[in-house]
Amino acid sequence: MTALLWFVFSLLSLMLGLGAVVLFMQGRRREAQDEVYARLQLGMPEEDTGWAAATQIRNPVLRAACHRFWQAGLELSVKQVVMVIAAGLLVAAVLLLWLGVLLGMMVLAILLIGLVLMLQQLASLRQRKIIAQLPEFLEHVLRALVAGNTLEEAFTEATRESVDPLRELFLGVARQIRLGAPIEDTLTQLAEVHNLPDVRVLAMSARVNRRYGGSIRNMIRSLVHVIRGRDTAARELRALTAETRFSALLLFLIPLAITLFILMRNPAFYDDMWADGTGRLLLLVAAGFQFLGGVIIWRMLRSTEAGA
């Protein structure tokens, strides 16, 4: 049992070390961005980094990995994502050599699934913040349009008045517009990278307005009403399903709490099982089923929220 605890602590230390490296690189990049923000009134980076560089990525695996990090709010450059993937492959090789093929593959699968779920949860939280800020941003755009500005100027003006994380996204949009990219193409790219259907609708509205004319202000007003109505419905659904979600959380946490209590009261309780091959297999299967149950519960709750 002592060896198992030592392995767990070593693995956690390794993961925390990798996280510290990633945060350090992100901090250095943010520091460089702040210096540029001080020189430019609009505050946009000097080179295409983050989601604005998505079209330059040809490798589908690297593109999918970059999208995951960017959706979670980790605005890493493509080179930094490559470094993170290389570090992950190095960790995988060490685990396979240390634990063997079978156990190493199981541990790697658990770590990979956990990382994907963590990034997806961060992306979901960030997406909700962006959608919550979007109506106010679009109202700024409407006011700028009423004042006689073009659509591009209206987006630039609204970006100055917005806050993160929405401001961080539309700074890239404003920069692409300044470089001559059509606003509808830039918004479409933003919607695809960050999985924002409302921004995709906005891009379609801008494309229709550019090609066929019409009043884009009415389309933006309708989009604002739709977003706010959907947010109200989602809040009502979360309130109605609060008891069910709490029960599901308890079902997931109770086995973990009982196991932790047993280990605290009697650390050698599982030593005999872990020393036996069949017992070790049963423990790993039980841990796998517990993890699978947690994933299923989480997916069920996610599907309920998505239905709002």
PDB file of C-alpha atoms in Angstrom:
ATOM      1  CA  MET A   1       0.000   0.000   0.000  1.00  0.00           C
ATOM      2  CA  THR A   2       2.901   2.298   0.757  1.00  0.00           C
ATOM      3  CA  ALA A   3       4.209   1.783  -2.771  1.00  0.00           C
ATOM      4  CA  LEU A   4       0.802   2.640  -4.208  1.00  0.00           C
ATOM      5  CA  LEU A   5       0.557   5.862  -2.203  1.00  0.00           C
ATOM      6  CA  TRP A   6       4.103   6.770  -3.227  1.00  0.00           C
ATOM      7  CA  PHE A   7       3.177   6.209  -6.873  1.00  0.00           C
ATOM      8  CA  VAL A   8       0.058   8.378  -6.554  1.00  0.00           C
ATOM      9  CA  PHE A   9       1.976  11.202  -4.880  1.00  0.00           C
ATOM     10  CA  SER A  10       4.735  10.989  -7.517  1.00  0.00           C
ATOM     11  CA  LEU A  11       2.166  11.143 -10.305  1.00  0.00           C
ATOM     12  CA  LEU A  12       0.440  14.139  -8.742  1.00  0.00           C
ATOM     13  CA  SER A  13       3.788  15.894  -8.326  1.00  0.00           C
ATOM     14  CA  LEU A  14       4.602  15.294 -11.975  1.00  0.00           C
ATOM     15  CA  MET A  15       1.229  16.628 -13.114  1.00  0.00           C
ATOM     16  CA  LEU A  16       1.585  19.717 -10.901  1.00  0.00           C
ATOM     17  CA  GLY A  17       5.058  20.304 -12.289  1.00  0.00           C
ATOM     18  CA  LEU A  18       3.762  20.179 -15.866  1.00  0.00           C
ATOM     19  CA  GLY A  19       0.939  22.511 -14.910  1.00  0.00           C
ATOM     20  CA  ALA A  20       3.437  24.955 -13.413  1.00  0.00           C
ATOM     21  CA  VAL A  21       5.443  24.933 -16.652  1.00  0.00           C
ATOM     22  CA  VAL A  22       2.313  25.626 -18.708  1.00  0.00           C
ATOM     23  CA  LEU A  23       1.233  28.453 -16.408  1.00  0.00           C
ATOM     24  CA  PHE A  24       4.733  29.940 -16.505  1.00  0.00           C
ATOM     25  CA  MET A  25       4.720  29.964 -20.307  1.00  0.00           C
ATOM     26  CA  GLN A  26       1.247  31.487 -20.345  1.00  0.00           C
ATOM     27  CA  GLY A  27       2.360  34.143 -17.842  1.00  0.00           C
ATOM     28  CA  ARG A  28       5.335  35.082 -20.000  1.00  0.00           C
ATOM     29  CA  ARG A  29       3.075  35.397 -23.012  1.00  0.00           C
ATOM     30  CA  ARG A  30       0.572  37.512 -21.083  1.00  0.00           C
ATOM     31  CA  GLU A  31       3.395  39.766 -19.886  1.00  0.00           C
ATOM     32  CA  ALA A  32       4.481  40.301 -23.491  1.00  0.00           C
ATOM     33  CA  GLN A  33       0.901  41.053 -24.470  1.00  0.00           C
ATOM     34  CA  ASP A  34       0.573  43.635 -21.682  1.00  0.00           C
ATOM     35  CA  GLU A  35       3.625  45.431 -23.021  1.00  0.00           C
ATOM     36  CA  VAL A  36       2.031  45.572 -26.466  1.00  0.00           C
ATOM     37  CA  TYR A  37      -1.287  46.722 -24.958  1.00  0.00           C
ATOM     38  CA  ALA A  38       0.542  49.666 -23.433  1.00  0.00           C
ATOM     39  CA  ARG A  39       1.771  50.721 -26.881  1.00  0.00           C
ATOM     40  CA  LEU A  40      -1.431  50.182 -28.849  1.00  0.00           C
ATOM     41  CA  GLN A  41      -4.640  51.949 -27.990  1.00  0.00           C
ATOM     42  CA  LEU A  42      -6.783  48.998 -28.985  1.00  0.00           C
ATOM     43  CA  GLY A  43      -4.460  46.518 -27.311  1.00  0.00           C
ATOM     44  CA  MET A  44      -4.058  43.803 -29.911  1.00  0.00           C
ATOM     45  CA  PRO A  45      -1.090  41.432 -30.220  1.00  0.00           C
ATOM     46  CA  GLU A  46       1.547  41.994 -32.882  1.00  0.00           C
ATOM     47  CA  GLU A  47       1.360  38.511 -34.371  1.00  0.00           C
ATOM     48  CA  ASP A  48      -1.302  35.901 -34.907  1.00  0.00           C
ATOM     49  CA  THR A  49      -1.398  33.721 -31.812  1.00  0.00           C
ATOM     50  CA  GLY A  50      -4.206  31.759 -30.244  1.00  0.00           C
ATOM     51  CA  TRP A  51      -7.401  31.119 -32.219  1.00  0.00           C
ATOM     52  CA  ALA A  52      -6.506  33.720 -34.876  1.00  0.00           C
ATOM     53  CA  ALA A  53      -3.769  31.370 -36.099  1.00  0.00           C
ATOM     54  CA  ALA A  54      -6.153  28.407 -36.456  1.00  0.00           C
ATOM     55  CA  THR A  55      -6.196  28.539 -40.255  1.00  0.00           C
ATOM     56  CA  GLN A  56      -2.408  28.099 -40.335  1.00  0.00           C
ATOM     57  CA  ILE A  57      -2.565  24.660 -38.646  1.00  0.00           C
ATOM     58  CA  ARG A  58      -2.636  21.822 -41.168  1.00  0.00           C
ATOM     59  CA  ASN A  59      -2.204  18.837 -38.808  1.00  0.00           C
ATOM     60  CA  PRO A  60      -5.710  17.735 -37.671  1.00  0.00           C
ATOM     61  CA  VAL A  61      -4.472  16.289 -34.354  1.00  0.00           C
ATOM     62  CA  LEU A  62      -2.558  19.458 -33.498  1.00  0.00           C
ATOM     63  CA  ARG A  63      -5.523  21.582 -34.588  1.00  0.00           C
ATOM     64  CA  ALA A  64      -7.902  19.619 -32.328  1.00  0.00           C
ATOM     65  CA  ALA A  65      -5.486  19.936 -29.383  1.00  0.00           C
ATOM     66  CA  CYS A  66      -5.122  23.688 -29.945  1.00  0.00           C
ATOM     67  CA  HIS A  67      -8.897  24.100 -30.087  1.00  0.00           C
ATOM     68  CA  ARG A  68      -9.251  22.288 -26.751  1.00  0.00           C
ATOM     69  CA  PHE A  69      -6.730  24.556 -25.036  1.00  0.00           C
ATOM     70  CA  TRP A  70      -8.129  27.736 -26.589  1.00  0.00           C
ATOM     71  CA  GLN A  71     -11.712  26.842 -25.693  1.00  0.00           C
ATOM     72  CA  ALA A  72     -10.598  26.333 -22.081  1.00  0.00           C
ATOM     73  CA  GLY A  73      -9.125  29.851 -22.003  1.00  0.00           C
ATOM     74  CA  LEU A  74      -5.470  28.772 -22.267  1.00  0.00           C
ATOM     75  CA  GLU A  75      -4.363  31.082 -25.083  1.00  0.00           C
ATOM     76  CA  LEU A  76      -1.205  29.143 -25.885  1.00  0.00           C
ATOM     77  CA  SER A  77       0.625  29.578 -29.134  1.00  0.00           C
ATOM     78  CA  VAL A  78       0.924  26.650 -31.512  1.00  0.00           C
ATOM     79  CA  LYS A  79       4.557  26.128 -30.487  1.00  0.00           C
ATOM     80  CA  GLN A  80       3.578  25.982 -26.816  1.00  0.00           C
ATOM     81  CA  VAL A  81       0.876  23.409 -27.560  1.00  0.00           C
ATOM     82  CA  VAL A  82       3.476  21.311 -29.396  1.00  0.00           C
ATOM     83  CA  MET A  83       5.735  21.533 -26.324  1.00  0.00           C
ATOM     84  CA  VAL A  84       2.895  20.395 -24.053  1.00  0.00           C
ATOM     85  CA  ILE A  85       2.141  17.434 -26.340  1.00  0.00           C
ATOM     86  CA  ALA A  86       5.829  16.498 -26.412  1.00  0.00           C
ATOM     87  CA  ALA A  87       5.967  16.638 -22.603  1.00  0.00           C
ATOM     88  CA  GLY A  88       2.870  14.432 -22.428  1.00  0.00           C
ATOM     89  CA  LEU A  89       4.469  11.867 -24.750  1.00  0.00           C
ATOM     90  CA  LEU A  90       7.581  11.867 -22.564  1.00  0.00           C
ATOM     91  CA  VAL A  91       5.476  11.239 -19.459  1.00  0.00           C
ATOM     92  CA  ALA A  92       3.656   8.436 -21.285  1.00  0.00           C
ATOM     93  CA  ALA A  93       6.958   6.761 -22.190  1.00  0.00           C
ATOM     94  CA  VAL A  94       8.181   6.988 -18.576  1.00  0.00           C
ATOM     95  CA  LEU A  95       4.950   5.484 -17.227  1.00  0.00           C
ATOM     96  CA  LEU A  96       5.041   2.619 -19.727  1.00  0.00           C
ATOM     97  CA  LEU A  97       8.636   1.794 -18.805  1.00  0.00           C
ATOM     98  CA  TRP A  98       7.946   2.102 -15.073  1.00  0.00           C
ATOM     99  CA  LEU A  99       4.580   0.347 -14.749  1.00  0.00           C
ATOM    100  CA  GLY A 100       4.603  -2.008 -17.693  1.00  0.00           C
ATOM    101  CA  VAL A 101       2.415  -1.981 -20.770  1.00  0.00           C
ATOM    102  CA  LEU A 102      -0.953  -3.056 -19.275  1.00  0.00           C
ATOM    103  CA  LEU A 103      -0.970  -0.998 -16.088  1.00  0.00           C
ATOM    104  CA  GLY A 104       0.774   1.891 -17.822  1.00  0.00           C
ATOM    105  CA  MET A 105      -1.870   2.011 -20.565  1.00  0.00           C
ATOM    106  CA  MET A 106      -4.637   1.997 -17.940  1.00  0.00           C
ATOM    107  CA  VAL A 107      -3.045   4.857 -16.018  1.00  0.00           C
ATOM    108  CA  LEU A 108      -2.453   6.813 -19.223  1.00  0.00           C
ATOM    109  CA  ALA A 109      -6.068   6.313 -20.284  1.00  0.00           C
ATOM    110  CA  ILE A 110      -7.314   7.592 -16.926  1.00  0.00           C
ATOM    111  CA  LEU A 111      -4.992  10.603 -17.055  1.00  0.00           C
ATOM    112  CA  LEU A 112      -5.940  11.427 -20.648  1.00  0.00           C
ATOM    113  CA  ILE A 113      -9.671  11.150 -19.968  1.00  0.00           C
ATOM    114  CA  GLY A 114      -9.283  13.264 -16.837  1.00  0.00           C
ATOM    115  CA  LEU A 115      -7.383  15.945 -18.773  1.00  0.00           C
ATOM    116  CA  VAL A 116      -9.993  16.014 -21.530  1.00  0.00           C
ATOM    117  CA  LEU A 117     -12.835  16.272 -19.015  1.00  0.00           C
ATOM    118  CA  MET A 118     -11.045  19.051 -17.126  1.00  0.00           C
ATOM    119  CA  LEU A 119     -10.474  21.052 -20.311  1.00  0.00           C
ATOM    120  CA  GLN A 120     -14.062  20.481 -21.381  1.00  0.00           C
ATOM    121  CA  GLN A 121     -15.343  21.690 -18.017  1.00  0.00           C
ATOM    122  CA  LEU A 122     -13.169  24.817 -18.202  1.00  0.00           C
ATOM    123  CA  ALA A 123     -14.372  25.406 -21.757  1.00  0.00           C
ATOM    124  CA  SER A 124     -17.999  25.025 -20.676  1.00  0.00           C
ATOM    125  CA  LEU A 125     -17.595  27.552 -17.847  1.00  0.00           C
ATOM    126  CA  ARG A 126     -15.840  30.001 -20.167  1.00  0.00           C
ATOM    127  CA  GLN A 127     -18.458  29.546 -22.863  1.00  0.00           C
ATOM    128  CA  ARG A 128     -21.243  30.367 -20.394  1.00  0.00           C
ATOM    129  CA  LYS A 129     -19.412  33.554 -19.367  1.00  0.00           C
ATOM    130  CA  ILE A 130     -18.983  34.582 -22.996  1.00  0.00           C
ATOM    131  CA  ILE A 131     -22.644  33.962 -23.814  1.00  0.00           C
ATOM    132  CA  ALA A 132     -23.688  35.896 -20.704  1.00  0.00           C
ATOM    133  CA  GLN A 133     -21.585  38.889 -21.860  1.00  0.00           C
ATOM    134  CA  LEU A 134     -22.671  38.672 -25.495  1.00  0.00           C
ATOM    135  CA  PRO A 135     -26.049  40.526 -25.224  1.00  0.00           C
ATOM    136  CA  GLU A 136     -24.438  43.580 -23.646  1.00  0.00           C
ATOM    137  CA  PHE A 137     -21.683  43.485 -26.265  1.00  0.00           C
ATOM    138  CA  LEU A 138     -24.253  43.361 -29.075  1.00  0.00           C
ATOM    139  CA  GLU A 139     -26.131  46.270 -27.527  1.00  0.00           C
ATOM    140  CA  HIS A 140     -22.892  48.297 -27.694  1.00  0.00           C
ATOM    141  CA  VAL A 141     -22.669  47.324 -31.357  1.00  0.00           C
ATOM    142  CA  LEU A 142     -26.256  48.484 -31.925  1.00  0.00           C
ATOM    143  CA  ARG A 143     -25.610  51.849 -30.300  1.00  0.00           C
ATOM    144  CA  ALA A 144     -22.528  52.352 -32.473  1.00  0.00           C
ATOM    145  CA  LEU A 145     -24.514  51.445 -35.594  1.00  0.00           C
ATOM    146  CA  VAL A 146     -27.286  53.886 -34.665  1.00  0.00           C
ATOM    147  CA  ALA A 147     -24.620  56.580 -34.264  1.00  0.00           C
ATOM    148  CA  GLY A 148     -23.665  56.102 -37.919  1.00  0.00           C
ATOM    149  CA  ASN A 149     -20.623  53.815 -37.660  1.00  0.00           C
ATOM    150  CA  THR A 150     -19.985  50.924 -40.020  1.00  0.00           C
ATOM    151  CA  LEU A 151     -20.307  47.355 -38.762  1.00  0.00           C
ATOM    152  CA  GLU A 152     -16.523  46.988 -38.499  1.00  0.00           C
ATOM    153  CA  GLU A 153     -16.206  50.246 -36.546  1.00  0.00           C
ATOM    154  CA  ALA A 154     -19.114  49.226 -34.315  1.00  0.00           C
ATOM    155  CA  PHE A 155     -17.387  45.948 -33.382  1.00  0.00           C
ATOM    156  CA  THR A 156     -14.129  47.765 -32.676  1.00  0.00           C
ATOM    157  CA  GLU A 157     -15.898  50.305 -30.447  1.00  0.00           C
ATOM    158  CA  ALA A 158     -17.832  47.591 -28.587  1.00  0.00           C
ATOM    159  CA  THR A 159     -14.623  45.633 -28.018  1.00  0.00           C
ATOM    160  CA  ARG A 160     -13.103  48.604 -26.176  1.00  0.00           C
ATOM    161  CA  GLU A 161     -16.054  48.634 -23.763  1.00  0.00           C
ATOM    162  CA  SER A 162     -16.211  44.874 -23.141  1.00  0.00           C
ATOM    163  CA  VAL A 163     -14.457  42.796 -20.495  1.00  0.00           C
ATOM    164  CA  ASP A 164     -12.692  39.423 -20.489  1.00  0.00           C
ATOM    165  CA  PRO A 165     -13.169  36.730 -21.632  1.00  0.00           C
ATOM    166  CA  LEU A 166     -15.299  38.266 -24.411  1.00  0.00           C
ATOM    167  CA  ARG A 167     -12.887  41.168 -24.919  1.00  0.00           C
ATOM    168  CA  GLU A 168      -9.967  38.790 -25.418  1.00  0.00           C
ATOM    169  CA  LEU A 169     -11.800  37.026 -28.247  1.00  0.00           C
ATOM    170  CA  PHE A 170     -12.992  40.128 -30.079  1.00  0.00           C
ATOM    171  CA  LEU A 171      -9.591  41.796 -29.846  1.00  0.00           C
ATOM    172  CA  GLY A 172      -8.492  39.124 -32.310  1.00  0.00           C
ATOM    173  CA  VAL A 173     -11.561  39.864 -34.451  1.00  0.00           C
ATOM    174  CA  ALA A 174     -10.754  43.578 -34.464  1.00  0.00           C
ATOM    175  CA  ARG A 175      -7.150  42.904 -35.433  1.00  0.00           C
ATOM    176  CA  GLN A 176      -8.173  40.636 -38.315  1.00  0.00           C
ATOM    177  CA  ILE A 177     -10.532  43.370 -39.535  1.00  0.00           C
ATOM    178  CA  ARG A 178      -7.706  45.911 -39.435  1.00  0.00           C
ATOM    179  CA  LEU A 179      -5.576  43.551 -41.521  1.00  0.00           C
ATOM    180  CA  GLY A 180      -8.306  43.451 -44.165  1.00  0.00           C
ATOM    181  CA  ALA A 181     -10.120  40.182 -43.386  1.00  0.00           C
ATOM    182  CA  PRO A 182     -13.908  40.199 -43.961  1.00  0.00           C
ATOM    183  CA  ILE A 183     -15.751  40.452 -40.674  1.00  0.00           C
ATOM    184  CA  GLU A 184     -18.091  37.568 -41.519  1.00  0.00           C
ATOM    185  CA  ASP A 185     -15.169  35.186 -42.191  1.00  0.00           C
ATOM    186  CA  THR A 186     -13.421  36.223 -38.994  1.00  0.00           C
ATOM    187  CA  LEU A 187     -16.581  35.715 -36.919  1.00  0.00           C
ATOM    188  CA  THR A 188     -17.137  32.311 -38.532  1.00  0.00           C
ATOM    189  CA  GLN A 189     -13.603  31.256 -37.640  1.00  0.00           C
ATOM    190  CA  LEU A 190     -14.092  32.483 -34.059  1.00  0.00           C
ATOM    191  CA  ALA A 191     -17.372  30.551 -33.773  1.00  0.00           C
ATOM    192  CA  GLU A 192     -15.819  27.333 -35.080  1.00  0.00           C
ATOM    193  CA  VAL A 193     -12.747  27.452 -32.844  1.00  0.00           C
ATOM    194  CA  HIS A 194     -14.612  28.325 -29.633  1.00  0.00           C
ATOM    195  CA  ASN A 195     -17.869  26.500 -30.395  1.00  0.00           C
ATOM    196  CA  LEU A 196     -20.112  29.572 -30.155  1.00  0.00           C
ATOM    197  CA  PRO A 197     -23.336  29.058 -32.171  1.00  0.00           C
ATOM    198  CA  ASP A 198     -24.553  32.594 -31.409  1.00  0.00           C
ATOM    199  CA  VAL A 199     -21.424  34.089 -32.974  1.00  0.00           C
ATOM    200  CA  ARG A 200     -21.983  31.826 -35.987  1.00  0.00           C
ATOM    201  CA  VAL A 201     -25.480  33.296 -36.372  1.00  0.00           C
ATOM    202  CA  LEU A 202     -23.954  36.762 -36.096  1.00  0.00           C
ATOM    203  CA  ALA A 203     -21.477  35.887 -38.841  1.00  0.00           C
ATOM    204  CA  MET A 204     -24.301  34.684 -41.075  1.00  0.00           C
ATOM    205  CA  SER A 205     -26.150  37.942 -40.434  1.00  0.00           C
ATOM    206  CA  ALA A 206     -23.086  39.964 -41.405  1.00  0.00           C
ATOM    207  CA  ARG A 207     -22.623  37.875 -44.560  1.00  0.00           C
ATOM    208  CA  VAL A 208     -26.256  38.310 -45.614  1.00  0.00           C
ATOM    209  CA  ASN A 209     -26.075  42.047 -44.924  1.00  0.00           C
ATOM    210  CA  ARG A 210     -22.913  42.403 -47.006  1.00  0.00           C
ATOM    211  CA  ARG A 211     -24.225  40.421 -49.981  1.00  0.00           C
ATOM    212  CA  TYR A 212     -27.915  41.271 -50.095  1.00  0.00           C
ATOM    213  CA  GLY A 213     -28.322  44.331 -47.906  1.00  0.00           C
ATOM    214  CA  GLY A 214     -31.068  44.696 -45.315  1.00  0.00           C
ATOM    215  CA  SER A 215     -31.101  45.935 -41.744  1.00  0.00           C
ATOM    216  CA  ILE A 216     -28.540  44.131 -39.649  1.00  0.00           C
ATOM    217  CA  ARG A 217     -29.697  46.076 -36.592  1.00  0.00           C
ATOM    218  CA  ASN A 218     -32.990  44.170 -36.520  1.00  0.00           C
ATOM    219  CA  MET A 219     -31.134  40.882 -36.799  1.00  0.00           C
ATOM    220  CA  ILE A 220     -28.835  41.797 -33.904  1.00  0.00           C
ATOM    221  CA  ARG A 221     -31.814  42.870 -31.773  1.00  0.00           C
ATOM    222  CA  SER A 222     -33.513  39.528 -32.447  1.00  0.00           C
ATOM    223  CA  LEU A 223     -30.320  37.671 -31.531  1.00  0.00           C
ATOM    224  CA  VAL A 224     -30.096  39.577 -28.233  1.00  0.00           C
ATOM    225  CA  HIS A 225     -33.688  38.612 -27.368  1.00  0.00           C
ATOM    226  CA  VAL A 226     -33.041  34.962 -28.244  1.00  0.00           C
ATOM    227  CA  ILE A 227     -29.893  34.771 -26.086  1.00  0.00           C
ATOM    228  CA  ARG A 228     -31.576  36.338 -23.075  1.00  0.00           C
ATOM    229  CA  GLY A 229     -34.684  34.149 -23.439  1.00  0.00           C
ATOM    230  CA  ARG A 230     -32.563  31.013 -23.645  1.00  0.00           C
ATOM    231  CA  ASP A 231     -30.548  32.070 -20.591  1.00  0.00           C
ATOM    232  CA  THR A 232     -33.765  32.532 -18.610  1.00  0.00           C
ATOM    233  CA  ALA A 233     -34.986  29.078 -19.658  1.00  0.00           C
ATOM    234  CA  ALA A 234     -31.634  27.525 -18.700  1.00  0.00           C
ATOM    235  CA  ARG A 235     -31.769  29.093 -15.233  1.00  0.00           C
ATOM    236  CA  GLU A 236     -35.272  27.734 -14.693  1.00  0.00           C
ATOM    237  CA  LEU A 237     -34.191  24.257 -15.794  1.00  0.00           C
ATOM    238  CA  ARG A 238     -31.186  24.292 -13.463  1.00  0.00           C
ATOM    239  CA  ALA A 239     -33.460  25.296 -10.588  1.00  0.00           C
ATOM    240  CA  LEU A 240     -35.902  22.469 -11.368  1.00  0.00           C
ATOM    241  CA  THR A 241     -33.132  19.851 -11.601  1.00  0.00           C
ATOM    242  CA  ALA A 242     -31.096  21.039  -8.600  1.00  0.00           C
ATOM    243  CA  GLU A 243     -32.228  18.129  -6.380  1.00  0.00           C
ATOM    244  CA  THR A 244     -31.446  15.555  -9.072  1.00  0.00           C
ATOM    245  CA  ARG A 245     -27.998  17.003  -9.708  1.00  0.00           C
ATOM    246  CA  PHE A 246     -27.223  17.011  -5.991  1.00  0.00           C
ATOM    247  CA  SER A 247     -28.306  13.363  -5.686  1.00  0.00           C
ATOM    248  CA  ALA A 248     -26.087  12.410  -8.631  1.00  0.00           C
ATOM    249  CA  LEU A 249     -23.132  14.176  -7.014  1.00  0.00           C
ATOM    250  CA  LEU A 250     -23.701  12.270  -3.768  1.00  0.00           C
ATOM    251  CA  LEU A 251     -23.849   8.946  -5.634  1.00  0.00           C
ATOM    252  CA  PHE A 252     -20.431   9.697  -7.076  1.00  0.00           C
ATOM    253  CA  LEU A 253     -18.815  10.998  -3.880  1.00  0.00           C
ATOM    254  CA  ILE A 254     -20.075   8.446  -1.321  1.00  0.00           C
ATOM    255  CA  PRO A 255     -17.893   5.510  -2.540  1.00  0.00           C
ATOM    256  CA  LEU A 256     -14.849   7.789  -2.662  1.00  0.00           C
ATOM    257  CA  ALA A 257     -15.552   9.086   0.830  1.00  0.00           C
ATOM    258  CA  ILE A 258     -15.969   5.552   2.236  1.00  0.00           C
ATOM    259  CA  THR A 259     -12.705   4.421   0.618  1.00  0.00           C
ATOM    260  CA  LEU A 260     -10.862   7.453   1.973  1.00  0.00           C
ATOM    261  CA  PHE A 261     -12.291   6.859   5.459  1.00  0.00           C
ATOM    262  CA  ILE A 262     -11.142   3.216   5.400  1.00  0.00           C
ATOM    263  CA  LEU A 263      -7.641   4.216   4.313  1.00  0.00           C
ATOM    264  CA  MET A 264      -7.436   6.837   7.062  1.00  0.00           C
ATOM    265  CA  ARG A 265      -8.609   4.403   9.763  1.00  0.00           C
ATOM    266  CA  ASN A 266      -6.659   1.394   8.517  1.00  0.00           C
ATOM    267  CA  PRO A 267      -4.005   2.170   5.869  1.00  0.00           C
ATOM    268  CA  ALA A 268      -3.156  -1.553   5.483  1.00  0.00           C
ATOM    269  CA  PHE A 269      -6.762  -2.577   4.754  1.00  0.00           C
ATOM    270  CA  TYR A 270      -6.189  -3.125   1.024  1.00  0.00           C
ATOM    271  CA  ASP A 271      -2.622  -4.462   1.240  1.00  0.00           C
ATOM    272  CA  ASP A 272      -3.607  -8.132   0.985  1.00  0.00           C
ATOM    273  CA  MET A 273      -5.876  -7.493  -1.998  1.00  0.00           C
ATOM    274  CA  TRP A 274      -3.230  -5.421  -3.768  1.00  0.00           C
ATOM    275  CA  ALA A 275      -0.595  -8.115  -3.181  1.00  0.00           C
ATOM    276  CA  ASP A 276      -2.809 -10.739  -4.835  1.00  0.00           C
ATOM    277  CA  GLY A 277      -3.228 -10.683  -8.607  1.00  0.00           C
ATOM    278  CA  THR A 278      -6.971 -11.281  -8.535  1.00  0.00           C
ATOM    279  CA  GLY A 279      -7.479  -8.725  -5.773  1.00  0.00           C
ATOM    280  CA  ARG A 280      -5.447  -6.148  -7.667  1.00  0.00           C
ATOM    281  CA  LEU A 281      -7.563  -6.761 -10.755  1.00  0.00           C
ATOM    282  CA  LEU A 282     -10.774  -6.364  -8.751  1.00  0.00           C
ATOM    283  CA  LEU A 283      -9.549  -3.087  -7.249  1.00  0.00           C
ATOM    284  CA  LEU A 284      -8.633  -1.722 -10.676  1.00  0.00           C
ATOM    285  CA  VAL A 285     -11.966  -2.826 -12.144  1.00  0.00           C
ATOM    286  CA  ALA A 286     -13.822  -1.198  -9.236  1.00  0.00           C
ATOM    287  CA  ALA A 287     -11.873   2.038  -9.743  1.00  0.00           C
ATOM    288  CA  GLY A 288     -12.624   1.899 -13.462  1.00  0.00           C
ATOM    289  CA  PHE A 289     -16.346   1.410 -12.868  1.00  0.00           C
ATOM    290  CA  GLN A 290     -16.361   4.258 -10.353  1.00  0.00           C
ATOM    291  CA  PHE A 291     -14.676   6.530 -12.874  1.00  0.00           C
ATOM    292  CA  LEU A 292     -17.001   5.384 -15.659  1.00  0.00           C
ATOM    293  CA  GLY A 293     -20.024   6.041 -13.447  1.00  0.00           C
ATOM    294  CA  GLY A 294     -18.769   9.546 -12.722  1.00  0.00           C
ATOM    295  CA  VAL A 295     -18.315  10.214 -16.441  1.00  0.00           C
ATOM    296  CA  ILE A 296     -21.833   8.942 -17.221  1.00  0.00           C
ATOM    297  CA  ILE A 297     -23.378  11.096 -14.468  1.00  0.00           C
ATOM    298  CA  TRP A 298     -21.421  14.117 -15.663  1.00  0.00           C
ATOM    299  CA  ARG A 299     -22.510  13.536 -19.271  1.00  0.00           C
ATOM    300  CA  MET A 300     -26.140  13.191 -18.201  1.00  0.00           C
ATOM    301  CA  LEU A 301     -25.999  16.493 -16.351  1.00  0.00           C
ATOM    302  CA  ARG A 302     -24.247  18.120 -19.308  1.00  0.00           C
ATOM    303  CA  SER A 303     -26.922  16.893 -21.715  1.00  0.00           C
ATOM    304  CA  THR A 304     -29.612  18.304 -19.414  1.00  0.00           C
ATOM    305  CA  GLU A 305     -27.924  21.717 -19.383  1.00  0.00           C
ATOM    306  CA  ALA A 306     -27.387  21.599 -23.148  1.00  0.00           C
ATOM    307  CA  GLY A 307     -31.079  20.941 -23.622  1.00  0.00           C
ATOM    308  CA  ALA A 308     -31.817  24.323 -22.080  1.00  0.00           C
TER     309      ALA A 308
END
